[in-house]
Coordinates of C-alpha atoms in Angstrom, one line a residue:
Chain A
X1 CA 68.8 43.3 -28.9
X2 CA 68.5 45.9 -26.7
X3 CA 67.0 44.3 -23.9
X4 CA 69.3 41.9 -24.2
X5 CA 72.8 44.0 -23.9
X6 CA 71.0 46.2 -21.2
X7 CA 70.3 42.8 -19.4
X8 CA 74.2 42.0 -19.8
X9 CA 75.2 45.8 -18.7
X10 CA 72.7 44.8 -15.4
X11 CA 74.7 41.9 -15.2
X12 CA 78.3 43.9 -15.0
X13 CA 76.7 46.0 -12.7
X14 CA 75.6 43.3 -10.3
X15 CA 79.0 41.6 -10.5
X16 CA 81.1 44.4 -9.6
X17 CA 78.6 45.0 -6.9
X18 CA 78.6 41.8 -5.4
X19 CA 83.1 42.0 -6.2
X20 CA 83.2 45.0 -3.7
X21 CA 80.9 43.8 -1.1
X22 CA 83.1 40.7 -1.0
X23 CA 86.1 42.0 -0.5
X24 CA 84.9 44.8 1.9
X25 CA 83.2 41.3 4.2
X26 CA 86.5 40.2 3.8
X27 CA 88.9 43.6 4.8
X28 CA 86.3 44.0 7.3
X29 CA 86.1 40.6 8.8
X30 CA 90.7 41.1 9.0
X31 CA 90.0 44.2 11.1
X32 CA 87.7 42.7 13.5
X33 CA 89.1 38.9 14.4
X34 CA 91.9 38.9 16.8
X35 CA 93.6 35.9 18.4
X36 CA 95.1 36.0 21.8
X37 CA 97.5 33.3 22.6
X38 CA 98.9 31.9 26.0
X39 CA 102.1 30.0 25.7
X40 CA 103.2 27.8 28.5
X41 CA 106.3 25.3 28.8
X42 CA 106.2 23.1 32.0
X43 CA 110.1 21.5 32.7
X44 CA 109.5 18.7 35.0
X45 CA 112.1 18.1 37.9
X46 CA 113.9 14.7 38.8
X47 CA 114.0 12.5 41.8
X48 CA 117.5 10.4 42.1
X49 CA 118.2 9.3 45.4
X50 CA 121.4 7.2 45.5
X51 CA 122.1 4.7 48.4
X52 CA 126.2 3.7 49.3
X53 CA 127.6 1.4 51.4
X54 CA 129.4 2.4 54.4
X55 CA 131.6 0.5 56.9
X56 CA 131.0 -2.0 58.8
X57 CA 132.2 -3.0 62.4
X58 CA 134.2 -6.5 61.3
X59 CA 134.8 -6.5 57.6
X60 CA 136.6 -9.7 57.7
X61 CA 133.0 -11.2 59.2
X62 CA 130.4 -8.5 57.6
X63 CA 130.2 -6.9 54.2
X64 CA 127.4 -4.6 52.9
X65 CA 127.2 -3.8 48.8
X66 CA 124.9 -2.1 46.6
X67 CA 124.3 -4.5 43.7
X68 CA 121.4 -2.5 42.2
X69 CA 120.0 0.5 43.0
X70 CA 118.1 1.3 46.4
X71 CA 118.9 -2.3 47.8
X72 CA 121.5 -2.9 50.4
X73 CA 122.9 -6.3 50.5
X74 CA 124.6 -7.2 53.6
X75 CA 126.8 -10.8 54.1
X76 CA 127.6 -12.1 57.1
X77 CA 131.2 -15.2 56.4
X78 CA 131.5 -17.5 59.5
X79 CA 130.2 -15.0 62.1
X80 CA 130.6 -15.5 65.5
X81 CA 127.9 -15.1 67.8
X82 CA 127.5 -11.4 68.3
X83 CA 126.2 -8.2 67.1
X84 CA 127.8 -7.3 63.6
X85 CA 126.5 -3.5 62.1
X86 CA 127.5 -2.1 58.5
X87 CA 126.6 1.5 57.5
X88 CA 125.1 3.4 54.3
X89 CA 124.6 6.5 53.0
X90 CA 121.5 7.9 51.3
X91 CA 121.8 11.0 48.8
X92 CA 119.1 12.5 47.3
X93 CA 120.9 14.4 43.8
X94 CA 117.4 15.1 41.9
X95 CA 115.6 18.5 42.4
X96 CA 112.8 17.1 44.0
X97 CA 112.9 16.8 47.6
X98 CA 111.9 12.6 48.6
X99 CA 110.5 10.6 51.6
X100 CA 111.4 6.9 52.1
X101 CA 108.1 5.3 51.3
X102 CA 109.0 1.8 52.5
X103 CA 111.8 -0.2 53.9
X104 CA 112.3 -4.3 52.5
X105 CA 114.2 -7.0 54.2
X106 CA 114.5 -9.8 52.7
X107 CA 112.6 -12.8 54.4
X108 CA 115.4 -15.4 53.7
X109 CA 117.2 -15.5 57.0
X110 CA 118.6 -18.3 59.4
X111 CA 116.2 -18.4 62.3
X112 CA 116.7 -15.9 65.2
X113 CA 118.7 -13.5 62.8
X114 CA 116.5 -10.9 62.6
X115 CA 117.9 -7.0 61.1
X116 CA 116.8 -4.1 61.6
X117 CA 118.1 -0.6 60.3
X118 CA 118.3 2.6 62.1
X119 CA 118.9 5.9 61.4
X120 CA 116.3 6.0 58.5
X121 CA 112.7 5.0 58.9
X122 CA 109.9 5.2 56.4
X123 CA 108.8 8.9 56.6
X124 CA 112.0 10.0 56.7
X125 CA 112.7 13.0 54.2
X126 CA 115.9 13.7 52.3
X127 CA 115.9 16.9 50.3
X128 CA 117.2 18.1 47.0
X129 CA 121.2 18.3 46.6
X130 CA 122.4 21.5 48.2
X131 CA 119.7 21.9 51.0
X132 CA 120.2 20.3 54.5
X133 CA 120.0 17.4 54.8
X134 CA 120.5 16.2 51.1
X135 CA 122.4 13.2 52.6
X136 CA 121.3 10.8 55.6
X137 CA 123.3 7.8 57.2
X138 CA 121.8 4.7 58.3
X139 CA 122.8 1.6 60.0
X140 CA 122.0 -1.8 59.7
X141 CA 122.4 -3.9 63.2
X142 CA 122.7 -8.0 63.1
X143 CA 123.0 -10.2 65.8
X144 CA 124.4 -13.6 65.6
X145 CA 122.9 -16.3 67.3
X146 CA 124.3 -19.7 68.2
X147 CA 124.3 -21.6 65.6
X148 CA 124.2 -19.4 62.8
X149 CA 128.1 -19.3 62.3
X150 CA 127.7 -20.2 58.8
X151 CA 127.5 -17.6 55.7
X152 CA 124.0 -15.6 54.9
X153 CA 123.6 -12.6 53.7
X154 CA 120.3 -11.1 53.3
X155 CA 119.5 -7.4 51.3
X156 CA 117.5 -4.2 52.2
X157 CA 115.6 -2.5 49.6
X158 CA 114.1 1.6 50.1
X159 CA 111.7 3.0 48.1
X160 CA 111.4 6.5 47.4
X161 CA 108.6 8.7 46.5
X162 CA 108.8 12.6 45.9
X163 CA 108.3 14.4 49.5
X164 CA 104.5 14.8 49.0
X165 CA 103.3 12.0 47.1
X166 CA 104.3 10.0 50.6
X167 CA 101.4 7.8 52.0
X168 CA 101.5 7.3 55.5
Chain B
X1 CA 76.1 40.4 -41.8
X2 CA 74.3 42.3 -38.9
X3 CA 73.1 39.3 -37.6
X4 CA 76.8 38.6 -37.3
X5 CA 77.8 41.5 -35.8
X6 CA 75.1 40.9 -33.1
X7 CA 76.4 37.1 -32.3
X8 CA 79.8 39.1 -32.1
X9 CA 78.5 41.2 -29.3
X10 CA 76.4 38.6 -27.6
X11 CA 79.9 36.4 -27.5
X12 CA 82.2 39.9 -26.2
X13 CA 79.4 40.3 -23.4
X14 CA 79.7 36.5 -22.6
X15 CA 83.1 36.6 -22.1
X16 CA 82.8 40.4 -20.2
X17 CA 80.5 38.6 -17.8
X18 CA 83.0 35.2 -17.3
X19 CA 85.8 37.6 -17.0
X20 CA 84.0 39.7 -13.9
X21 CA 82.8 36.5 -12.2
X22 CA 86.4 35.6 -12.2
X23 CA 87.4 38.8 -10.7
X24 CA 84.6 38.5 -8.3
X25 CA 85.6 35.2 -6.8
X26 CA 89.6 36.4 -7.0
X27 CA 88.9 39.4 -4.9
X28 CA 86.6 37.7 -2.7
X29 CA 88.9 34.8 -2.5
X30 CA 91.8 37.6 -1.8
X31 CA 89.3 39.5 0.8
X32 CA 88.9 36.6 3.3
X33 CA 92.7 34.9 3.0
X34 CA 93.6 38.4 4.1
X35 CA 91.5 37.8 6.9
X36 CA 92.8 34.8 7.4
X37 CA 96.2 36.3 7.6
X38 CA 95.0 38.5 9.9
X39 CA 94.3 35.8 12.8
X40 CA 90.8 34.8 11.7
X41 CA 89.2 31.8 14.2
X42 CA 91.1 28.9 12.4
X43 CA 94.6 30.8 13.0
X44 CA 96.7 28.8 14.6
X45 CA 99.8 30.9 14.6
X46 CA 100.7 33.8 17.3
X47 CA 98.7 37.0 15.8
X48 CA 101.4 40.5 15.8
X49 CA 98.9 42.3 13.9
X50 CA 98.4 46.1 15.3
X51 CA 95.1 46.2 14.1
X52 CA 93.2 44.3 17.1
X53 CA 90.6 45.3 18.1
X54 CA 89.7 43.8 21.0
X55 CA 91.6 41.9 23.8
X56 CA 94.7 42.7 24.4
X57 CA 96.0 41.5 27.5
X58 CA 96.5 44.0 30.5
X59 CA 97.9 42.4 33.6
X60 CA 98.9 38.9 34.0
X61 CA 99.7 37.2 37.6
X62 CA 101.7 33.8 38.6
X63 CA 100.6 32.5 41.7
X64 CA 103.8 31.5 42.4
X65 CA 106.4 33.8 41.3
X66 CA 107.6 35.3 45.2
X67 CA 105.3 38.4 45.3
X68 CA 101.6 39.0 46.1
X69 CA 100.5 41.1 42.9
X70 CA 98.1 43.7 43.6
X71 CA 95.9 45.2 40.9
X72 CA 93.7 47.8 40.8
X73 CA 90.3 47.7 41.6
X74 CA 90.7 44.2 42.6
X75 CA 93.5 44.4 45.3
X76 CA 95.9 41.0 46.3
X77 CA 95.1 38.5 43.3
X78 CA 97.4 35.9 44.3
X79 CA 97.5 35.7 48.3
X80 CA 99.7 33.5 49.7
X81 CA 102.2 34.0 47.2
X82 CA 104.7 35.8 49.8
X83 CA 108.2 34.6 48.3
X84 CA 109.0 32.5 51.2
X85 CA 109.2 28.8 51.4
X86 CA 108.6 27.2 54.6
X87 CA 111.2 24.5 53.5
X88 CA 113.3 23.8 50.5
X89 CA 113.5 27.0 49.6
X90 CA 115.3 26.5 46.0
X91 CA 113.8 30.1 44.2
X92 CA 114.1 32.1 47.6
X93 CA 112.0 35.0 47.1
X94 CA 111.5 34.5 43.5
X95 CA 108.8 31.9 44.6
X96 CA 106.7 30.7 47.4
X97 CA 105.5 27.3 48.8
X98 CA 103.7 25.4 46.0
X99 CA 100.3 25.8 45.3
X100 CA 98.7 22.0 45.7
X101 CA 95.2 23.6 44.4
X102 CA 93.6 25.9 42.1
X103 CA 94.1 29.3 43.0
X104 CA 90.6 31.5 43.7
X105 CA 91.3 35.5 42.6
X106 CA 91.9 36.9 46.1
X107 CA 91.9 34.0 48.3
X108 CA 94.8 32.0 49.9
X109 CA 94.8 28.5 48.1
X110 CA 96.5 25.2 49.6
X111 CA 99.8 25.2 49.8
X112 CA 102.9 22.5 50.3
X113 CA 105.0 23.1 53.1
X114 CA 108.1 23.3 50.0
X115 CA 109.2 25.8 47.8
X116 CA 110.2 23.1 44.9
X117 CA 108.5 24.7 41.9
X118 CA 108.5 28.0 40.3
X119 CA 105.8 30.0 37.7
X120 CA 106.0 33.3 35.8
X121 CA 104.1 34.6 33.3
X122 CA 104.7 37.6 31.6
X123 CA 103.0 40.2 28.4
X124 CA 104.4 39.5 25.3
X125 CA 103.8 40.0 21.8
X126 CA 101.9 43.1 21.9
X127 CA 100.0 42.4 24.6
X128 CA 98.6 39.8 22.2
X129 CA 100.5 37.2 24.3
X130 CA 101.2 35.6 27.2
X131 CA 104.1 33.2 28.5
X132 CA 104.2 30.9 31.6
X133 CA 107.1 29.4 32.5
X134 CA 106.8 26.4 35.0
X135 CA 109.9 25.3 36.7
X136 CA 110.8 22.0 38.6
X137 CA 107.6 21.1 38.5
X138 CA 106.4 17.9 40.1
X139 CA 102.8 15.8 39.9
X140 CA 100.7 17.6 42.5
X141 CA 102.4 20.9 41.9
X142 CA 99.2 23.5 40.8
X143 CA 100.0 26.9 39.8
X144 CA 97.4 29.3 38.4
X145 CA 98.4 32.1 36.2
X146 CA 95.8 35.3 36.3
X147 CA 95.2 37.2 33.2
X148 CA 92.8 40.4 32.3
X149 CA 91.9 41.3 29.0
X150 CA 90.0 44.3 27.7
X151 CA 88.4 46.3 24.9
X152 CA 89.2 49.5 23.9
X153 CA 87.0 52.5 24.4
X154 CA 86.0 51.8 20.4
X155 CA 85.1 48.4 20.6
X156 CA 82.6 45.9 22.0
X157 CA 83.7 42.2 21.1
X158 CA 82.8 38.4 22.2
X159 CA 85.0 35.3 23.2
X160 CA 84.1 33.5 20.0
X161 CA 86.5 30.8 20.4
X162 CA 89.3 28.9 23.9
X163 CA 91.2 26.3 22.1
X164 CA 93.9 24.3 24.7
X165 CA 96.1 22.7 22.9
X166 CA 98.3 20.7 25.1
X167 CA 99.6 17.7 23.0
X168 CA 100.3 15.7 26.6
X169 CA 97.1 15.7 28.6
X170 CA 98.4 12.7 30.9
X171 CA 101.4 14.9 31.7
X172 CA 100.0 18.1 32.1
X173 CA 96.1 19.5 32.9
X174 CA 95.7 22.6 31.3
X175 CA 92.7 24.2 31.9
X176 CA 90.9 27.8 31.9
X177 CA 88.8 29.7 34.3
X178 CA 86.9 33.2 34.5
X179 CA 86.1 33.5 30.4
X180 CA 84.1 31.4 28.0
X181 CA 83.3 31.3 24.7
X182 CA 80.3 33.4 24.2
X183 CA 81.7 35.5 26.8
X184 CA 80.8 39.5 25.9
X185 CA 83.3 41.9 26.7
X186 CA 82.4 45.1 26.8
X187 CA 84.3 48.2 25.5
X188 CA 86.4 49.3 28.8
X189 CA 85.9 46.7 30.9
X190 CA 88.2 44.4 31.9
X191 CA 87.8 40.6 31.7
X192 CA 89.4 38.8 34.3
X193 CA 90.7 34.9 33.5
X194 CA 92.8 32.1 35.3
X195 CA 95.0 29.3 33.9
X196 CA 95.7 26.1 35.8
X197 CA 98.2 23.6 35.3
X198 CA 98.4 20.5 37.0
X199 CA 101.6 18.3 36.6
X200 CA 100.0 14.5 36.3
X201 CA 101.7 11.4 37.5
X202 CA 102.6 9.9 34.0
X203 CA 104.7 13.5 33.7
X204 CA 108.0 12.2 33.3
X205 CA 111.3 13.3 35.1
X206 CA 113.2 16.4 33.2
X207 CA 110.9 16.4 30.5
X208 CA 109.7 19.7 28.8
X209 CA 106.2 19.9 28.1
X210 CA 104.3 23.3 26.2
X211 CA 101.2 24.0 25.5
X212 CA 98.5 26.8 23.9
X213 CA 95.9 28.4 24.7
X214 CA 94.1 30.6 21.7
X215 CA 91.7 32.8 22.6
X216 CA 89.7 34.6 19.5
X217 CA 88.0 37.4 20.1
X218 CA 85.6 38.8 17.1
X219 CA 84.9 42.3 17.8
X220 CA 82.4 44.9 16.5
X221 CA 82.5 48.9 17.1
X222 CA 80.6 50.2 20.0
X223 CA 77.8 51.6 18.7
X224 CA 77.7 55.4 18.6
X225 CA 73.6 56.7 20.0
X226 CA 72.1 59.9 19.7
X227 CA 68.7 61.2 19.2
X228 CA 67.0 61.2 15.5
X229 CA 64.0 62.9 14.3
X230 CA 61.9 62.0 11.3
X231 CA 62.3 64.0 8.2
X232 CA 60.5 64.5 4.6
X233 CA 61.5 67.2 2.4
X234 CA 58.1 68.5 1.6
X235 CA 56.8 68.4 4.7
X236 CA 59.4 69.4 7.3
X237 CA 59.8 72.1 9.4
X238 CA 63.0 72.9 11.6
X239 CA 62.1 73.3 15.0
X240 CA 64.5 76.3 15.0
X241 CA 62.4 78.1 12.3
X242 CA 59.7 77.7 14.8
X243 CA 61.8 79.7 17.5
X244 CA 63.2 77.1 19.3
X245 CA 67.3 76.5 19.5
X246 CA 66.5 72.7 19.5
X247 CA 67.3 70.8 16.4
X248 CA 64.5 68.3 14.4
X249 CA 61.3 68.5 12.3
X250 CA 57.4 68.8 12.4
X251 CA 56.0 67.2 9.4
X252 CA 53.0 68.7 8.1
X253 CA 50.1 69.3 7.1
X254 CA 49.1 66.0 6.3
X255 CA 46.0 64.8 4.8
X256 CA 44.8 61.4 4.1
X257 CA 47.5 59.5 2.6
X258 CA 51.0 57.4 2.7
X259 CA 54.0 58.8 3.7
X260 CA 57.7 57.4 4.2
X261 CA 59.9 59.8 6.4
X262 CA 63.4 59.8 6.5
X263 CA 65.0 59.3 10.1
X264 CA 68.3 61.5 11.0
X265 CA 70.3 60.9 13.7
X266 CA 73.0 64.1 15.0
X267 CA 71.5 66.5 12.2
X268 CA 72.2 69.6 14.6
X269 CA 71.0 72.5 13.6
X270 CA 69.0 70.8 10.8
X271 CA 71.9 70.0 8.6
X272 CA 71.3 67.0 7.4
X273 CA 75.0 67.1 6.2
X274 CA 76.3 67.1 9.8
X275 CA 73.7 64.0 10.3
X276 CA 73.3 60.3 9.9
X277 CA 70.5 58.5 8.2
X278 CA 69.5 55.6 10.6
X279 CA 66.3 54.5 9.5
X280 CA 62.6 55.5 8.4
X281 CA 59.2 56.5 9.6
X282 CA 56.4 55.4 7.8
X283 CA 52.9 56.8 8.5
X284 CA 49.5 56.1 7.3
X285 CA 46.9 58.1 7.6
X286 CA 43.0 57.3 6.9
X287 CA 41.3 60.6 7.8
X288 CA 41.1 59.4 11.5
X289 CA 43.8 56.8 12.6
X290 CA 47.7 57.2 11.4
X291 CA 49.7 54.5 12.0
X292 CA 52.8 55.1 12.2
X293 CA 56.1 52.4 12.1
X294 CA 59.7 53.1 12.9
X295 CA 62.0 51.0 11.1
X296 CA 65.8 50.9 11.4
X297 CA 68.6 50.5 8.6
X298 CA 71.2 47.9 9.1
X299 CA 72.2 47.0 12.4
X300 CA 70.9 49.7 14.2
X301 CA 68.9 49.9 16.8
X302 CA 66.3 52.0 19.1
X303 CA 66.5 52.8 22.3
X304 CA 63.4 55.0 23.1
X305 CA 60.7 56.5 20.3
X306 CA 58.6 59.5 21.7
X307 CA 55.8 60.5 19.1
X308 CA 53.5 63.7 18.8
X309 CA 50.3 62.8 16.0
X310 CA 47.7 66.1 16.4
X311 CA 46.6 68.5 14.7
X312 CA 48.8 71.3 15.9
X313 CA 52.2 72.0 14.4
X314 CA 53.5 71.1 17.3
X315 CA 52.6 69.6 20.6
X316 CA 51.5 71.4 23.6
X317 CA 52.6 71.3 27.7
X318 CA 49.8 71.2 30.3
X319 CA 50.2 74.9 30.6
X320 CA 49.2 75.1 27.0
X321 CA 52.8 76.1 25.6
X322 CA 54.3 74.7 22.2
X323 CA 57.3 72.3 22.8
X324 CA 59.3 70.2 21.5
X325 CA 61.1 68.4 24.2
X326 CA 60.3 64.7 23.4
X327 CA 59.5 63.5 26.8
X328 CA 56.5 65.8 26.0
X329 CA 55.2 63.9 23.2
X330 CA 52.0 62.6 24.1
X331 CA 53.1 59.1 22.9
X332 CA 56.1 57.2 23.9
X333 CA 58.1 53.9 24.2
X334 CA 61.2 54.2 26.6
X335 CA 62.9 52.5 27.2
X336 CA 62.9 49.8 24.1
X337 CA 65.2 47.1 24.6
X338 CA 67.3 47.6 21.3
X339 CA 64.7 47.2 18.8
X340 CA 64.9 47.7 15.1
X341 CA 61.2 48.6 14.4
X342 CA 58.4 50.2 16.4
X343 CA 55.1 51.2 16.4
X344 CA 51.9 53.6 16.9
X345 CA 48.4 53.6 16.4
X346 CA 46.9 57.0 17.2
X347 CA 42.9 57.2 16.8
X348 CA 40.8 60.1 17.1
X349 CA 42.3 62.1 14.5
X350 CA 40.7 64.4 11.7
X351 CA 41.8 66.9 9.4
X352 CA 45.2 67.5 8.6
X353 CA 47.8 66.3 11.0
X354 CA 51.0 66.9 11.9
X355 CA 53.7 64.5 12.4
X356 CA 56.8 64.5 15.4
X357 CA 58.6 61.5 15.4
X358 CA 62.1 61.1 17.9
X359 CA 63.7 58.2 18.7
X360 CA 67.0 57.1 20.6
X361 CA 68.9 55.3 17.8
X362 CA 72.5 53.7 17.9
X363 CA 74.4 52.7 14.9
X364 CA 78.3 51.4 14.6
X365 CA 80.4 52.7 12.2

């Protein structure tokens, strides 16, 4: 009997032991863990480029609208023969400065009318709102053959890419 | 009924023993959620505690924040970053023209001919943290943030652990430079590390993306080293009781026979009280060879062990004088490439010997 009670003492013993060494491995392993953290928010800027119609040299005979973003449609009523221009104005009101990656016009013209629009090119950079120039002013030029006296009207559509995302 | 009363006390010890288990597992249970708490390797959350012990952060640098940071030793970590903008100047000097690569520590990196985008980074938390701030940023835009970390004086630790978590990888790369895990740090040296973030394509227009990086660090003390001498209380003698004002022991007279030696570490002046016991010495003697093997306690460790085995209480210079300077010893290992256990076998012995064991020995705590 004995034995037996000194084997449950032994026991105790161990336990308490193996309790402390525990929670020392634990205190310990507190004191000697750290973390180091690095916290980082990334706000994206914008790109909005808006395009507006201008004048134009004969509004009775030439129109130009903007009917959905970035695309310039211009309409010609009973033209005479001639040379017939309308303006627009490109704004760029994001943060992000942009280049005019590519110029459209549309392919469904009366033959020998054939458009072309200065003062913007592909290439060309706007930049942000606030920083010269934010705002550039194009033309488009028509000429009017013989023959084409009828009404047409045909549209010009820019795209825009952020200033260096531009692809010659 | 004394049969009962012993099934009575077999039943109270049963329960005793159930009851201390319990209170075993509680406390341990207790012991390592503390830890936990504490900003263990699975911590997710930003870590305040004052206790660290290694790590925290000592200098952190935008590359694109207006100014050329220079640190010491290293110089200009971020050249290039000069504050002006070559064209869209939005930050003025509070940025320069947008890094379009990775940034090398002390070398210019690409740059955009636009000052569109802005970074800073700054200490936080305790040093425990750092925040970068990316402003109009743009895909292609490619700031890297330098940081340096460090151990204290006290401490040695290792990069256990670099966890990125950036919950929109299309949007944003996030990625680290200059520390991995594994990584040692030693105590006083700085640890130099970059951050990149690239701004992808699919990173959409005035959206706010944020992002983590955890770095856990498990540290240990720096060891503590100092020179230890083998000791046994019946067969010691103080070197200073032998006229010299050096502490340590010769052991003898020895005859044939097993003996185990305590090793003490710092015991000047022989007081053991004022020492450290780091390991043993164990030396067998047959009449003619001792072997002798140095064995270290815990994590300690050896540097150097210098041994004298002779006949003579102590060993003797080339002039034929007593010392016991150890790098007179007749036997020695140093350097030893942090060992915990070391060995001699000296031949050609007779009689009774006498026993000087030294060793370099480090120890933490």
């Amino acid at each position: 009997m004995r034995g037996r009670r000194n084997r449950f003492s032994r026991l105790g013993l161990l336990s308490l032991a193996l309790l402390l060494s525990l929670c020392v491995t634990g205190i310990g392993y507190a004191a000697w863990t750290d973390e180091l953290t690095i916290d980082g928010t990334a706000e994206i800027g914008y790109v909005t480029v808006v395009l507006n119609p201008g004048t134009c040299s004969n509004p009775e005979i030439i129109t130009c609208s903007v009917p959905a973003p970035h695309t310039l449609v211009v309409t010609l009523t009973n033209a005479p023969p001639g040379d017939y221009f309308c303006g627009f104005t490109i704004t760029n009101a994001g943060t992000i400065p942009v280049k005019i990656q590519d110029i459209v016009i549309s392919d469904s013209l009366p033959d020998g009318v054939d458009p072309f629009v200065s003062g913007v090119a592909v290439g060309t950079q706007i930049e942000q709102a606030g920083i010269d120039p934010d705002s550039i002013d194009g033309t488009v030029f028509v000429t009017v053959p013989a023959g084409c006296e009828g009404m047409f009207s045909f549209s010009i559509t820019f795209s825009f890419v952020q200033w260096n995302l531009y692809i010659e | 009924m004394t049969r009962l009363r012993r099934l009575k006390k077999q039943v109270r010890l049963g329960r005793s023993l159930i009851i201390a288990l319990a209170v075993v597992v509680a406390f341990g249970s207790a012991g390592v959620a503390y830890a936990r708490m504490q900003g263990g390797p699975q911590n997710t959350g930003v870590v305040t505690t004052s206790s660290c012990c290694c790590g925290p952060f000592t200098w952190v640098v935008s590359n694109d924040d207006g100014a050329e940071d220079s640190v010491s030793p290293y110089g200009i970590i971020d050249p290039g970053d000069d504050g002006g903008g070559t064209n869209y100047d939005r930050w003025g000097a509070q940025s320069s023209d947008d890094p379009s690569e990775p940034q090398t520590m002390g070398v210019a990196c690409a740059r955009y001919d636009k000052d569109v985008a802005r970074t800073t980074a700054w200490i936080s938390g305790e040093s425990q943290e750092i925040t970068v701030l990316v402003e109009n940023g743009y895909p292609s835009y490619y700031p890297t943030v330098f940081f340096a970390l460090q151990c204290p004086e006290s401490a040695l630790g290792t990069i256990t652990g670099i966890v990125i978590d950036n919950p929109c990888p299309e949007a944003l790369s996030v990625t680290t430079s200059g520390i991995y895990e594994g990584q040692p740090l030693p105590q006083c040296e700085e640890v130099v590390g970059a951050l990149q973030v690239h701004v992808e394509q699919p990173a959409a227009q005035n959206a706010i993306y944020t992002f983590r990086v955890s770095i856990t660090i498990e540290c240990q003390p720096a060891a503590t080293c100092d020179t230890a001498f083998a000791y046994h209380a019946d067969y010691a003698t103080c070197f200073r009781d032998l006229g010299f004002s050096n502490w340590g022991w010769t052991n003898g007279p020895l005859g044939p026979g097993s003996y185990e030696f305590q090793l003490w570490a710092g015991a000047g002046g022989c007081d053991l009280s004022q020492g450290t016991l780091v390991g043993s010495v164990s030396v067998n003697y047959d009449g003619s060879t001792a072997v002798v093997t140095y064995n270290m306690y815990g994590d300690n460790y050896m540097t150097a062990t210098h041994l004298y085995v002779g006949s003579n209480r102590l060993p003797r210079t080339k002039s034929g004088k007593e010392t016991v300077s150890p790098g007179q010893y007749p036997y020695g290992h140093d350097p030893l490439n942090n060992v915990t256990t070391d060995g001699y076998t000296v031949t050609g012995l007779s009689g009774d010997i006498y026993v000087l064991a030294h060793a370099v020995v480090c120890w933490f705590g």
